[in-house]
């Protein structure tokens, strides 16, 4: 068994209808592909219908499950409500919402226009809350329960310069996740989050490590386990969290980053740059004194 392999047994998500925002590309697509493999039916949504349609076609080429592409800008509540109605009319009851859509780019904060800052806040925090409220209200009204899984980042709690709107918005999504985990548990609604470390995707890499930055700031070098994430690793965790196997997990944020954020947090963690010979020398000089 390897970490690049699927973890859950066949049929683990059978009869689950799952809505994935940002499901046409990157990590949303990878998680969706695995859900489909495990027996789920999907609605994948984002702004670009052509991308969604192509993804849906490729995903369903070798499987029997259904993948419905629905265009929706999560910043627009009318589009969100229309997406929800379309999802239900195509698949019936929706059991799981994966809030994965996001927008982000690097910039010194003082260079951001008001519109630039608001654009990221609106996609990430307003978009997630609008999808959550639309689904949650319906689940409560129908007395049916449901499961939310929200994709955040580790800088949701550490903060981070140069991606400040994203950090502020993801912190809000994390607060939303934990708050509703308590408030809506009585309706049979669970809310959890995943905080991924670096997982290569075209969308993230082109905006966060544009041009030569990817060579200069090799993300793998910041990760104690010495590599970036494999999409299947994230898909395995996500599939568990949306499945009934995780029925007692509620209000949790699970980090999957090879230890990256803790390495940045520890005061002396950068001493791993000291070579073994220097530690030998220090040890030897200590020995002489005693
Ligand atoms: C400064 C920028 C900018 C940049 C856009 N803007 N890019 N400002 N630096 N690089 C400004 C624009 O000038 C404009 O402000 C405002 O932002 C809105 O830009 P638009 O292009 O009109 O917005 P829109 O078409 O809605 O596109 C949204 C977007 C874009 C966020 C700007 O990048 C996008 O579509 N992103 C979606 C996918 C994505 O970001 N994926 C990465 C997620 S990765 P003005 O004032 O000029 O009108 C992620 C990982 C986190 O979250 C953790 C990693 C470890
Ligand atoms: P991605 O491929 O760019 O995914 C972002 C998705 O969001 C796209 O499919 C995009 O599709 C959609 N989207 C953007 N704005 C939208 C809007 N207004 N309405 C609806 N959909 C919108 O990047 P990714 O790396 O896979 O990111 C996926 C998630 O993982 C994000 O939440 C991100 O913050 C998180 N994450 C990623 C990493 C990483 O290393 N990759 C690390 C930590 C967290 P359209 O353009 O068609 O709308």
Coordinates of C-alpha atoms and ligand atoms in Angstrom, one line a residue:
X1 CA 0.0 0.0 0.0
X2 CA 1.2 3.5 -0.9
X3 CA 0.1 7.0 -0.1
X4 CA -0.6 7.5 -3.8
X5 CA -3.3 4.9 -3.7
X6 CA -7.0 5.2 -2.8
X7 CA -7.6 4.4 0.9
X8 CA -11.3 3.7 1.3
X9 CA -13.0 0.5 0.2
X10 CA -15.1 0.4 -3.0
X11 CA -18.6 1.8 -2.5
X12 CA -17.7 3.9 0.5
X13 CA -19.6 6.9 -0.9
X14 CA -22.3 4.9 -2.7
X15 CA -25.6 6.8 -2.9
X16 CA -24.0 10.0 -1.8
X17 CA -24.7 13.1 -3.8
X18 CA -21.9 15.6 -3.4
X19 CA -21.6 19.2 -4.5
X20 CA -18.1 20.4 -5.1
X21 CA -17.4 24.1 -5.7
X22 CA -14.3 24.7 -7.8
X23 CA -14.7 21.1 -8.9
X24 CA -13.5 21.5 -12.5
X25 CA -9.8 22.0 -11.7
X26 CA -6.9 21.3 -9.3
X27 CA -7.6 19.8 -5.9
X28 CA -11.4 20.1 -6.4
X29 CA -11.2 17.9 -9.4
X30 CA -8.9 15.4 -7.8
X31 CA -11.2 15.0 -4.8
X32 CA -14.2 14.8 -7.1
X33 CA -12.6 12.1 -9.1
X34 CA -12.0 10.0 -6.0
X35 CA -15.5 10.5 -4.7
X36 CA -16.9 9.3 -8.0
X37 CA -14.6 6.3 -7.9
X38 CA -16.1 5.5 -4.5
X39 CA -19.6 5.5 -5.8
X40 CA -20.8 9.1 -5.3
X41 CA -22.7 11.2 -7.8
X42 CA -21.5 14.8 -8.2
X43 CA -22.3 18.3 -9.1
X44 CA -19.2 20.2 -10.0
X45 CA -19.4 24.0 -10.2
X46 CA -17.3 27.1 -10.9
X47 CA -17.5 30.1 -13.2
X48 CA -16.2 28.4 -16.3
X49 CA -18.8 26.0 -17.8
X50 CA -16.6 24.9 -20.7
X51 CA -13.9 23.7 -18.2
X52 CA -16.6 22.0 -16.0
X53 CA -18.1 20.2 -19.1
X54 CA -14.7 18.9 -20.2
X55 CA -13.8 17.7 -16.7
X56 CA -17.2 16.0 -16.4
X57 CA -16.7 14.3 -19.7
X58 CA -13.3 13.0 -18.8
X59 CA -14.3 11.9 -15.3
X60 CA -17.3 9.9 -16.5
X61 CA -15.4 8.2 -19.4
X62 CA -14.7 5.1 -17.3
X63 CA -17.3 5.2 -14.6
X64 CA -21.0 4.8 -14.2
X65 CA -21.6 7.7 -11.7
X66 CA -23.1 11.0 -12.7
X67 CA -21.2 14.3 -12.9
X68 CA -23.3 17.4 -13.5
X69 CA -21.5 20.6 -14.4
X70 CA -23.2 23.7 -13.2
X71 CA -21.8 27.3 -13.8
X72 CA -22.0 29.4 -10.7
X73 CA -20.0 32.4 -9.3
X74 CA -20.2 31.8 -5.6
X75 CA -20.1 35.6 -5.0
X76 CA -23.6 35.9 -6.5
X77 CA -26.4 34.7 -4.2
X78 CA -28.8 34.3 -7.1
X79 CA -26.4 32.1 -8.9
X80 CA -25.7 30.1 -5.7
X81 CA -29.5 29.5 -5.1
X82 CA -30.0 28.6 -8.8
X83 CA -27.0 26.1 -8.6
X84 CA -28.6 24.5 -5.5
X85 CA -31.9 24.1 -7.2
X86 CA -30.3 22.7 -10.3
X87 CA -28.2 20.2 -8.2
X88 CA -31.4 19.0 -6.5
X89 CA -33.4 18.7 -9.7
X90 CA -30.6 16.6 -11.3
X91 CA -29.6 14.4 -8.4
X92 CA -32.3 14.7 -5.8
X93 CA -31.2 15.2 -2.2
X94 CA -27.7 16.6 -1.8
X95 CA -25.8 15.0 1.1
X96 CA -22.4 16.7 1.1
X97 CA -21.1 20.2 0.2
X98 CA -17.4 20.6 -0.4
X99 CA -16.5 24.3 -0.2
X100 CA -13.3 24.3 -2.3
X101 CA -13.6 27.3 -4.6
X102 CA -11.1 30.1 -3.9
X103 CA -9.3 33.0 -5.3
X104 CA -5.8 34.2 -4.3
X105 CA -2.6 35.9 -5.5
X106 CA 0.5 37.3 -3.9
X107 CA 1.0 41.0 -3.4
X108 CA 2.3 43.4 -0.8
X109 CA -0.9 44.4 1.0
X110 CA -0.3 48.2 0.6
X111 CA -0.3 47.7 -3.2
X112 CA -3.8 46.1 -3.3
X113 CA -6.7 48.1 -4.5
X114 CA -9.9 47.9 -2.5
X115 CA -11.4 45.8 -5.3
X116 CA -8.5 43.4 -5.3
X117 CA -8.8 42.8 -1.5
X118 CA -12.6 42.5 -1.7
X119 CA -12.4 40.1 -4.7
X120 CA -10.5 37.5 -2.7
X121 CA -12.7 38.1 0.5
X122 CA -15.8 37.7 -1.6
X123 CA -14.8 34.5 -3.4
X124 CA -13.5 32.8 -0.3
X125 CA -15.5 34.0 2.7
X126 CA -18.7 35.4 1.2
X127 CA -18.8 32.6 -1.4
X128 CA -18.3 29.9 1.2
X129 CA -20.9 31.4 3.6
X130 CA -23.4 31.9 0.8
X131 CA -23.2 28.2 -0.3
X132 CA -23.2 27.1 3.3
X133 CA -26.3 29.1 4.2
X134 CA -28.2 28.0 1.1
X135 CA -27.5 24.4 1.6
X136 CA -27.8 24.5 5.4
X137 CA -31.2 26.3 5.4
X138 CA -32.5 23.7 2.9
X139 CA -31.2 20.7 4.9
X140 CA -32.8 22.1 8.1
X141 CA -36.1 22.8 6.4
X142 CA -36.2 19.3 4.9
X143 CA -35.0 17.8 8.2
X144 CA -32.5 15.8 6.3
X145 CA -29.0 16.6 7.7
X146 CA -25.8 16.9 5.7
X147 CA -22.1 17.3 5.8
X148 CA -19.9 20.3 5.0
X149 CA -16.2 20.0 4.2
X150 CA -14.4 23.3 3.8
X151 CA -10.9 23.7 2.4
X152 CA -8.8 26.3 4.3
X153 CA -5.0 26.7 4.7
X154 CA -2.6 26.6 7.6
X155 CA -2.2 30.4 7.5
X156 CA -5.9 30.6 8.5
X157 CA -4.5 30.5 12.1
X158 CA -0.9 31.7 11.7
X159 CA -1.8 34.5 9.3
X160 CA 0.6 35.3 6.4
X161 CA 2.0 38.3 4.8
X162 CA 1.6 38.8 1.0
X163 CA -1.7 36.8 0.9
X164 CA -3.5 38.9 3.5
X165 CA -7.0 38.9 2.0
X166 CA -6.8 35.1 1.6
X167 CA -5.6 34.7 5.2
X168 CA -8.4 36.8 6.6
X169 CA -11.0 35.0 4.5
X170 CA -9.7 31.5 5.3
X171 CA -9.7 32.4 9.0
X172 CA -13.3 33.4 8.6
X173 CA -14.1 30.1 6.9
X174 CA -12.4 28.2 9.8
X175 CA -14.5 30.2 12.3
X176 CA -17.6 29.4 10.3
X177 CA -16.7 25.7 10.2
X178 CA -16.2 25.5 14.0
X179 CA -19.2 27.6 14.9
X180 CA -21.7 25.7 12.7
X181 CA -20.3 22.4 13.9
X182 CA -21.8 23.2 17.3
X183 CA -24.9 25.2 16.3
X184 CA -26.1 22.9 13.5
X185 CA -25.1 19.5 15.0
X186 CA -28.7 19.3 16.4
X187 CA -30.0 19.2 12.8
X188 CA -27.7 16.3 11.9
X189 CA -25.3 18.6 10.0
X190 CA -21.5 18.1 10.5
X191 CA -18.9 20.7 9.5
X192 CA -15.2 20.0 9.2
X193 CA -12.2 21.5 7.4
X194 CA -9.0 20.5 5.8
X195 CA -5.9 22.7 5.8
X196 CA -3.6 21.5 3.0
X197 CA 0.1 22.5 2.8
X198 CA 1.6 22.9 -0.7
X199 CA -0.1 20.6 -3.3
X200 CA 1.0 21.6 -6.9
X201 CA -1.9 22.8 -9.0
X202 CA -1.9 25.1 -12.0
X203 CA -4.3 27.5 -10.3
X204 CA -2.3 28.0 -7.1
X205 CA 1.2 27.8 -8.6
X206 CA 0.5 30.3 -11.3
X207 CA -0.8 32.8 -8.8
X208 CA 1.4 32.2 -5.8
X209 CA 4.7 31.2 -7.4
X210 CA 4.6 33.0 -10.8
X211 CA 7.6 33.0 -13.1
X212 CA 10.9 32.1 -11.6
X213 CA 9.6 32.3 -8.0
X214 CA 8.9 28.6 -8.1
X215 CA 12.7 27.9 -8.4
X216 CA 13.6 30.5 -5.8
X217 CA 11.0 29.4 -3.3
X218 CA 10.8 25.7 -3.9
X219 CA 7.8 24.8 -1.6
X220 CA 9.2 21.3 -0.9
X221 CA 12.2 22.8 0.9
X222 CA 9.9 24.2 3.6
X223 CA 8.3 20.8 4.4
X224 CA 9.9 18.6 7.0
X225 CA 9.0 15.4 5.1
X226 CA 10.9 16.9 2.2
X227 CA 8.2 16.9 -0.5
X228 CA 5.0 18.5 -1.6
X229 CA 1.6 16.7 -1.3
X230 CA 0.2 14.2 -3.7
X231 CA -3.4 14.9 -4.7
X232 CA -4.5 11.3 -3.8
X233 CA -3.4 11.9 -0.2
X234 CA -5.8 14.9 0.1
X235 CA -8.5 13.0 -1.7
X236 CA -8.2 10.1 0.8
X237 CA -8.6 12.5 3.7
X238 CA -11.5 14.3 2.1
X239 CA -13.3 11.1 1.2
X240 CA -13.1 10.0 4.8
X241 CA -14.4 13.3 6.1
X242 CA -17.4 13.3 3.8
X243 CA -18.1 9.6 4.4
X244 CA -20.2 8.1 7.2
X245 CA -16.9 6.6 8.7
X246 CA -16.2 10.0 10.1
X247 CA -19.7 10.4 11.8
X248 CA -18.1 11.4 15.1
X249 CA -15.7 13.9 13.7
X250 CA -17.3 17.4 13.9
X251 CA -15.7 20.8 14.1
X252 CA -12.3 19.6 13.3
X253 CA -9.7 21.1 11.0
X254 CA -7.2 18.5 9.8
X255 CA -3.8 19.7 8.6
X256 CA -2.1 17.8 5.8
X257 CA 1.2 19.5 5.2
X258 CA 4.0 17.2 6.0
X259 CA 4.7 19.4 9.2
X260 CA 5.2 22.6 7.2
X261 CA 3.5 25.2 9.4
X262 CA 5.0 23.8 12.6
X263 CA 8.4 24.0 11.1
X264 CA 7.9 27.7 10.4
X265 CA 6.5 28.2 13.9
X266 CA 9.3 26.6 16.0
X267 CA 11.8 29.2 17.2
X268 CA 14.8 27.1 16.6
X269 CA 13.7 24.8 13.8
X270 CA 16.0 26.5 11.3
X271 CA 18.9 25.0 13.2
X272 CA 18.5 22.0 10.9
X273 CA 20.8 24.0 8.7
X274 CA 23.7 23.3 11.2
X275 CA 25.8 20.4 9.8
X276 CA 26.4 17.3 11.9
X277 CA 30.1 18.1 12.1
X278 CA 29.3 21.4 13.9
X279 CA 27.1 19.5 16.4
X280 CA 30.0 17.1 16.9
X281 CA 32.3 20.0 17.6
X282 CA 29.9 21.5 20.1
X283 CA 29.5 18.2 21.8
X284 CA 33.3 17.6 22.0
X285 CA 33.9 21.1 23.4
X286 CA 31.2 20.4 26.1
X287 CA 32.9 17.2 27.0
X288 CA 36.2 19.0 27.6
X289 CA 34.7 21.4 30.1
X290 CA 33.0 18.8 32.4
Ligands
LIG1 C1 -2.7 42.5 -7.4 C2 -4.6 41.8 -8.5 C3 -3.9 40.7 -9.0 C4 -2.5 40.5 -8.5 C5 -5.9 40.6 -9.8 N1 -5.8 41.7 -9.0 N2 -4.8 39.9 -9.7 N3 -4.0 42.7 -7.7 N4 -2.0 41.4 -7.8 N5 -1.9 39.4 -8.9 C6 -6.8 42.8 -8.9 C7 -7.3 43.4 -10.2 O1 -6.5 44.4 -10.7 C8 -8.7 43.9 -9.8 O2 -8.6 45.1 -9.1 C9 -9.2 42.9 -8.8 O3 -8.0 42.2 -8.3 C10 -10.1 41.8 -9.4 O4 -9.4 41.2 -10.5 P1 -10.2 40.5 -11.7 O5 -9.2 39.9 -12.6 O6 -11.2 41.5 -12.3 O7 -11.1 39.4 -10.8 P2 -11.7 38.1 -11.3 O8 -11.8 38.0 -12.8 O9 -12.9 38.0 -10.5 O10 -10.6 37.0 -10.8 C11 -10.4 36.7 -9.5 C12 -8.9 36.5 -9.1 C13 -8.2 35.4 -10.1 C14 -8.8 36.0 -7.7 C15 -8.2 37.8 -9.3 O11 -6.9 35.2 -9.7 C16 -9.0 34.1 -10.1 O12 -9.9 34.0 -10.9 N6 -8.6 33.2 -9.2 C17 -9.3 31.9 -9.1 C18 -8.4 30.7 -8.9 C19 -7.3 30.9 -7.9 O13 -7.0 32.0 -7.4 N7 -6.7 29.7 -7.5 C20 -5.7 29.7 -6.5 C21 -6.2 29.3 -5.2 S1 -4.8 28.8 -4.3 P3 -8.9 46.6 -9.8 O14 -8.7 47.5 -8.6 O15 -7.8 46.7 -10.8 O16 -10.2 46.5 -10.3 C22 -5.0 29.1 -2.7 C23 -3.8 28.3 -2.0 C24 -3.5 28.9 -0.7 O17 -5.9 29.6 -2.2 C25 -2.3 28.2 0.1 C26 -1.2 27.7 -0.6 C27 -0.1 27.0 0.2
LIG2 P1 -7.6 26.1 -8.4 O1 -7.5 24.9 -9.4 O2 -7.4 27.4 -9.0 O3 -9.0 26.0 -7.7 C1 -9.9 27.1 -7.5 C2 -11.2 26.8 -8.1 O4 -12.1 27.8 -7.6 C3 -11.2 26.8 -9.6 O5 -11.9 25.6 -10.1 C4 -12.1 28.0 -9.9 O6 -12.8 27.8 -11.2 C5 -12.9 28.2 -8.7 N1 -13.4 29.5 -8.5 C6 -12.6 30.6 -8.4 N2 -13.4 31.7 -8.2 C7 -14.7 31.3 -8.2 C8 -15.9 31.9 -8.0 N3 -16.0 33.2 -7.9 N4 -17.0 31.2 -8.1 C9 -17.0 29.8 -8.2 N5 -15.8 29.2 -8.4 C10 -14.7 29.9 -8.4 O7 -6.6 25.9 -7.2 P2 -6.4 24.7 -6.1 O8 -5.0 24.8 -5.7 O9 -7.0 23.4 -6.6 O10 -7.3 25.2 -4.9 C11 -8.4 24.5 -4.4 C12 -8.6 24.8 -2.9 O11 -7.5 24.4 -2.2 C13 -8.7 26.3 -2.6 O12 -9.7 26.5 -1.6 C14 -7.4 26.7 -2.1 O13 -7.4 27.8 -1.2 C15 -7.0 25.4 -1.3 N6 -5.6 25.2 -1.1 C16 -4.7 24.9 -2.1 C17 -3.4 24.7 -1.8 C18 -2.4 24.2 -2.8 O14 -1.2 24.1 -2.5 N7 -2.8 24.0 -4.0 C19 -3.0 24.8 -0.4 C20 -3.9 25.2 0.5 C21 -5.2 25.4 0.2 P3 -13.3 28.9 -12.2 O15 -12.1 29.8 -12.5 O16 -13.9 28.2 -13.3 O17 -14.3 29.7 -11.4

